[in-house]
Amino acid sequence: MTDLQRVARQALPLLDLTSLNDDDTDATVEGLCQRAKTPMGNPAAICIYPQFIVPARRALTAHRLNDSVKIATVTNFPDGGDDVMRAARATREAVASGADEVDVVFPYRALMAGDEGVCQDLVEMSKAACGDATLKVILETGELKDPALIRRAAELAVEGGADFLKTSTGKVEINATLEAAEILLEVIRDSGRDIGFKAAGGVRTTEDAAAYLQLAERIMGAGWISPAHFRFGASGLLDDLLMNLGAFDAPAADGDEDDY
């Protein structure tokens, strides 16, 4: 087995297979669920807009993936507004609809304006709204830019009860970077809490995935890397992983090749 094959085998079950396009339909989401059933194993989750949770559940059940592939969705997305109750209400509704995981956008502009209180409040209220579901907090690190701001956003998300720290929405010019990922992983390590990390936006190839896995192993240790602690948010990455694993008949990604 080559190094790329080993990386692909490791990365595939860490993938949140994602479609967050404005023109998504029930059929788009059903196709995404079909793509999740591969001869080399399944991704950890599919990530979709809230209005598609019910058809996604139906499609996963039809493909006998309901017990192995989670449904993730997004709230306060992609704007990252500072309306705490709006974000919490949307999160509660998503979980009630059947989401296993919710990726909520951190109010990063509020942090840039110096309002740390609303940032922590939004995470705390969204976490409360999640109940037993997993809360991933999207920090939009490419918009924060300043390493000190990225670190502070990560710390506030941790203090608010985040289950995962996620880099990006995939909807801005700069999304996941190794520099931002290093900061988030260091905050997770230093917190001593059981918190995961998700790289989203721009992770398109097996080589890209390898760089993030190597970084996580250096900071957190090889044993930490599992679907419970590490995810890639992407759409096109699956096809590259399957190509490296020899599944050349893998279906092509639908629509554009944005990665989240």
Short mmCIF file of C-alpha atoms in Angstrom, two decimals:
data_model
loop_
_atom_site.label_atom_id
_atom_site.label_comp_id
_atom_site.label_asym_id
_atom_site.label_seq_id
_atom_site.Cartn_x
_atom_site.Cartn_y
_atom_site.Cartn_z
CA MET A 1 0.00 0.00 0.00
CA THR A 2 1.37 3.42 -0.96
CA ASP A 3 1.52 6.41 1.37
CA LEU A 4 -1.34 8.09 -0.49
CA GLN A 5 -3.45 4.95 -0.23
CA ARG A 6 -2.86 4.84 3.52
CA VAL A 7 -3.88 8.49 3.81
CA ALA A 8 -6.97 7.93 1.67
CA ARG A 9 -8.01 4.93 3.76
CA GLN A 10 -7.59 6.98 6.93
CA ALA A 11 -9.32 10.09 5.59
CA LEU A 12 -12.44 8.57 4.01
CA PRO A 13 -14.22 7.72 7.30
CA LEU A 14 -13.34 11.22 8.59
CA LEU A 15 -15.21 12.98 5.78
CA ASP A 16 -18.34 15.11 6.12
CA LEU A 17 -19.54 14.76 2.53
CA THR A 18 -21.03 18.17 1.87
CA SER A 19 -23.48 19.97 -0.40
CA LEU A 20 -24.32 23.54 0.60
CA ASN A 21 -25.21 25.11 -2.74
CA ASP A 22 -28.01 27.60 -3.31
CA ASP A 23 -29.51 25.38 -6.01
CA ASP A 24 -29.57 22.15 -4.00
CA THR A 25 -32.77 20.10 -4.25
CA ASP A 26 -34.12 16.90 -2.74
CA ALA A 27 -32.63 15.09 -5.74
CA THR A 28 -29.22 16.66 -5.11
CA VAL A 29 -29.27 15.47 -1.52
CA GLU A 30 -30.48 12.01 -2.49
CA GLY A 31 -27.54 11.81 -4.90
CA LEU A 32 -25.17 12.90 -2.15
CA CYS A 33 -26.46 10.11 0.07
CA GLN A 34 -25.93 7.62 -2.75
CA ARG A 35 -22.33 8.82 -3.13
CA ALA A 36 -21.80 8.10 0.57
CA LYS A 37 -22.16 4.39 -0.12
CA THR A 38 -18.75 3.47 -1.53
CA PRO A 39 -16.96 0.14 -1.98
CA MET A 40 -14.17 1.46 0.25
CA GLY A 41 -16.32 2.42 3.22
CA ASN A 42 -18.51 5.32 4.24
CA PRO A 43 -17.88 8.92 5.28
CA ALA A 44 -18.67 9.98 8.82
CA ALA A 45 -21.56 12.24 7.82
CA ILE A 46 -23.30 14.15 5.09
CA CYS A 47 -23.62 17.90 5.63
CA ILE A 48 -26.63 19.67 4.09
CA TYR A 49 -28.98 22.60 4.59
CA PRO A 50 -31.68 22.09 7.26
CA GLN A 51 -34.54 21.86 4.79
CA PHE A 52 -33.05 18.65 3.40
CA ILE A 53 -32.71 16.72 6.67
CA VAL A 54 -35.88 14.68 6.15
CA PRO A 55 -35.15 13.59 2.54
CA ALA A 56 -31.57 12.85 3.58
CA ARG A 57 -32.76 10.57 6.35
CA ARG A 58 -35.06 8.82 3.92
CA ALA A 59 -32.27 8.36 1.37
CA LEU A 60 -29.75 7.10 3.94
CA THR A 61 -32.30 4.59 5.17
CA ALA A 62 -32.92 3.41 1.61
CA HIS A 63 -29.17 2.85 1.16
CA ARG A 64 -28.88 1.13 4.56
CA LEU A 65 -26.57 3.86 5.80
CA ASN A 66 -28.83 5.28 8.47
CA ASP A 67 -26.87 3.67 11.30
CA SER A 68 -23.39 4.45 9.94
CA VAL A 69 -23.59 7.91 8.33
CA LYS A 70 -24.69 10.87 10.44
CA ILE A 71 -26.66 13.87 9.22
CA ALA A 72 -24.97 17.22 9.83
CA THR A 73 -26.53 20.57 9.03
CA VAL A 74 -25.69 24.27 9.35
CA THR A 75 -27.22 27.19 11.26
CA ASN A 76 -26.45 30.90 11.44
CA PHE A 77 -24.95 30.10 8.06
CA PRO A 78 -23.08 31.53 6.31
CA ASP A 79 -23.41 35.07 7.67
CA GLY A 80 -22.39 34.42 11.29
CA GLY A 81 -24.81 37.00 12.66
CA ASP A 82 -24.98 37.91 16.34
CA ASP A 83 -28.68 37.17 16.96
CA VAL A 84 -28.26 34.60 19.73
CA MET A 85 -31.89 33.50 19.93
CA ARG A 86 -32.19 33.18 16.15
CA ALA A 87 -29.19 30.87 16.05
CA ALA A 88 -30.39 28.83 19.01
CA ARG A 89 -33.90 28.50 17.58
CA ALA A 90 -32.58 27.33 14.20
CA THR A 91 -30.31 24.83 15.95
CA ARG A 92 -33.18 23.47 18.04
CA GLU A 93 -35.36 23.12 14.94
CA ALA A 94 -32.59 21.31 13.05
CA VAL A 95 -32.15 18.77 15.83
CA ALA A 96 -35.92 18.31 16.06
CA SER A 97 -35.94 17.57 12.32
CA GLY A 98 -33.42 14.78 12.82
CA ALA A 99 -29.93 16.30 12.58
CA ASP A 100 -27.25 14.39 14.47
CA GLU A 101 -24.77 17.26 14.25
CA VAL A 102 -25.12 21.03 13.83
CA ASP A 103 -22.38 23.31 12.44
CA VAL A 104 -23.19 26.80 13.72
CA VAL A 105 -21.33 29.87 12.49
CA PHE A 106 -19.60 31.82 15.26
CA PRO A 107 -20.44 35.56 15.26
CA TYR A 108 -16.96 36.44 14.10
CA ARG A 109 -17.77 40.03 13.18
CA ALA A 110 -18.95 40.65 16.74
CA LEU A 111 -15.61 39.40 18.01
CA MET A 112 -13.78 41.69 15.58
CA ALA A 113 -15.85 44.55 17.05
CA GLY A 114 -14.81 43.55 20.59
CA ASP A 115 -18.07 41.94 21.79
CA GLU A 116 -16.85 38.69 23.33
CA GLY A 117 -20.00 38.26 25.43
CA VAL A 118 -22.38 37.70 22.52
CA CYS A 119 -19.89 35.25 20.99
CA GLN A 120 -19.83 32.99 24.02
CA ASP A 121 -23.57 33.40 24.57
CA LEU A 122 -24.34 32.26 21.03
CA VAL A 123 -22.25 29.13 21.44
CA GLU A 124 -23.72 28.39 24.89
CA MET A 125 -27.31 28.79 23.69
CA SER A 126 -26.69 26.74 20.56
CA LYS A 127 -25.11 24.01 22.65
CA ALA A 128 -28.13 23.98 24.96
CA ALA A 129 -30.41 23.81 21.91
CA CYS A 130 -28.46 20.80 20.57
CA GLY A 131 -29.33 18.50 23.46
CA ASP A 132 -27.53 15.24 22.72
CA ALA A 133 -26.56 16.28 19.19
CA THR A 134 -22.99 17.34 18.38
CA LEU A 135 -22.25 21.07 18.05
CA LYS A 136 -19.50 22.12 15.67
CA VAL A 137 -18.63 25.83 15.81
CA ILE A 138 -17.48 27.41 12.53
CA LEU A 139 -15.01 30.16 13.39
CA GLU A 140 -14.52 31.54 9.86
CA THR A 141 -10.80 31.83 10.45
CA GLY A 142 -10.10 33.29 7.02
CA GLU A 143 -12.16 36.36 7.89
CA LEU A 144 -10.68 36.74 11.38
CA LYS A 145 -7.18 36.62 9.82
CA ASP A 146 -5.27 37.75 12.92
CA PRO A 147 -3.83 34.70 14.75
CA ALA A 148 -4.67 36.29 18.10
CA LEU A 149 -8.31 36.74 17.06
CA ILE A 150 -8.48 33.17 15.75
CA ARG A 151 -7.12 31.89 19.05
CA ARG A 152 -9.56 34.00 21.05
CA ALA A 153 -12.51 32.82 18.94
CA ALA A 154 -11.45 29.22 19.53
CA GLU A 155 -11.14 29.83 23.27
CA LEU A 156 -14.59 31.44 23.47
CA ALA A 157 -16.11 28.55 21.51
CA VAL A 158 -14.49 26.07 23.90
CA GLU A 159 -15.75 28.03 26.91
CA GLY A 160 -19.23 28.03 25.36
CA GLY A 161 -19.29 24.24 25.14
CA ALA A 162 -18.37 23.48 21.53
CA ASP A 163 -17.91 19.81 20.68
CA PHE A 164 -15.82 20.64 17.58
CA LEU A 165 -13.94 23.67 16.32
CA LYS A 166 -14.34 24.12 12.57
CA THR A 167 -12.27 26.43 10.41
CA SER A 168 -14.64 27.77 7.78
CA THR A 169 -17.96 27.92 5.96
CA GLY A 170 -16.34 27.41 2.56
CA LYS A 171 -18.16 30.55 1.43
CA VAL A 172 -15.39 33.11 1.82
CA GLU A 173 -12.17 33.84 -0.03
CA ILE A 174 -9.85 32.21 2.51
CA ASN A 175 -11.09 29.02 4.14
CA ALA A 176 -9.13 26.26 5.86
CA THR A 177 -5.40 26.83 6.21
CA LEU A 178 -2.78 24.84 8.05
CA GLU A 179 -1.83 27.94 10.02
CA ALA A 180 -5.36 28.37 11.38
CA ALA A 181 -5.71 24.63 11.94
CA GLU A 182 -2.58 24.67 14.09
CA ILE A 183 -4.05 27.38 16.32
CA LEU A 184 -7.34 25.51 16.73
CA LEU A 185 -5.61 22.25 17.53
CA GLU A 186 -3.38 23.96 20.09
CA VAL A 187 -6.43 25.47 21.80
CA ILE A 188 -8.08 22.05 21.89
CA ARG A 189 -4.94 20.47 23.34
CA ASP A 190 -4.46 23.18 25.93
CA SER A 191 -8.13 23.06 27.01
CA GLY A 192 -7.82 19.47 28.19
CA ARG A 193 -11.39 18.91 26.99
CA ASP A 194 -12.80 16.28 24.67
CA ILE A 195 -13.21 18.52 21.62
CA GLY A 196 -12.79 17.71 17.94
CA PHE A 197 -11.49 19.63 14.92
CA LYS A 198 -12.91 20.04 11.42
CA ALA A 199 -11.06 21.46 8.42
CA ALA A 200 -13.47 22.83 5.83
CA GLY A 201 -13.01 24.65 2.56
CA GLY A 202 -10.20 24.00 0.12
CA VAL A 203 -9.36 20.44 1.17
CA ARG A 204 -9.69 18.85 -2.24
CA THR A 205 -6.98 16.22 -2.62
CA THR A 206 -5.50 13.31 -0.72
CA GLU A 207 -2.29 15.32 -0.44
CA ASP A 208 -4.24 18.17 1.19
CA ALA A 209 -5.78 15.71 3.64
CA ALA A 210 -2.36 14.27 4.46
CA ALA A 211 -1.04 17.66 5.55
CA TYR A 212 -3.89 18.17 8.04
CA LEU A 213 -3.61 14.63 9.37
CA GLN A 214 0.13 15.06 9.92
CA LEU A 215 -0.50 18.33 11.76
CA ALA A 216 -3.14 16.76 14.00
CA GLU A 217 -0.91 13.80 14.76
CA ARG A 218 1.96 16.10 15.74
CA ILE A 219 -0.17 18.17 18.12
CA MET A 220 -2.73 15.66 19.42
CA GLY A 221 -1.17 12.25 18.78
CA ALA A 222 -2.06 9.53 16.30
CA GLY A 223 -4.55 7.86 18.62
CA TRP A 224 -6.67 11.01 18.83
CA ILE A 225 -7.54 10.97 15.13
CA SER A 226 -10.94 9.34 14.64
CA PRO A 227 -14.39 10.41 13.41
CA ALA A 228 -15.20 11.41 17.00
CA HIS A 229 -12.40 14.01 16.94
CA PHE A 230 -11.42 14.84 13.37
CA ARG A 231 -13.40 15.69 10.24
CA PHE A 232 -12.90 17.07 6.77
CA GLY A 233 -15.76 19.14 5.35
CA ALA A 234 -15.62 18.64 1.59
CA SER A 235 -17.46 17.64 -1.55
CA GLY A 236 -14.83 16.86 -4.19
CA LEU A 237 -12.38 15.20 -1.80
CA LEU A 238 -14.28 11.90 -1.82
CA ASP A 239 -13.59 11.25 -5.50
CA ASP A 240 -9.86 11.84 -5.07
CA LEU A 241 -9.73 9.50 -2.08
CA LEU A 242 -11.58 6.81 -4.02
CA MET A 243 -9.30 7.26 -7.02
CA ASN A 244 -6.26 6.69 -4.81
CA LEU A 245 -7.91 3.61 -3.34
CA GLY A 246 -8.52 2.15 -6.80
CA ALA A 247 -12.28 2.74 -7.05
CA PHE A 248 -12.03 4.28 -10.51
CA ASP A 249 -15.74 3.85 -11.20
CA ALA A 250 -16.60 6.27 -8.39
CA PRO A 251 -19.39 8.69 -9.41
CA ALA A 252 -18.28 12.23 -10.18
CA ALA A 253 -19.29 15.06 -7.86
CA ASP A 254 -22.44 16.87 -8.91
CA GLY A 255 -22.51 20.59 -9.53
CA ASP A 256 -19.58 22.88 -8.83
CA GLU A 257 -16.50 21.86 -6.95
CA ASP A 258 -16.76 24.15 -3.95
CA ASP A 259 -15.52 22.50 -0.77
CA TYR A 260 -16.80 23.21 2.67
#
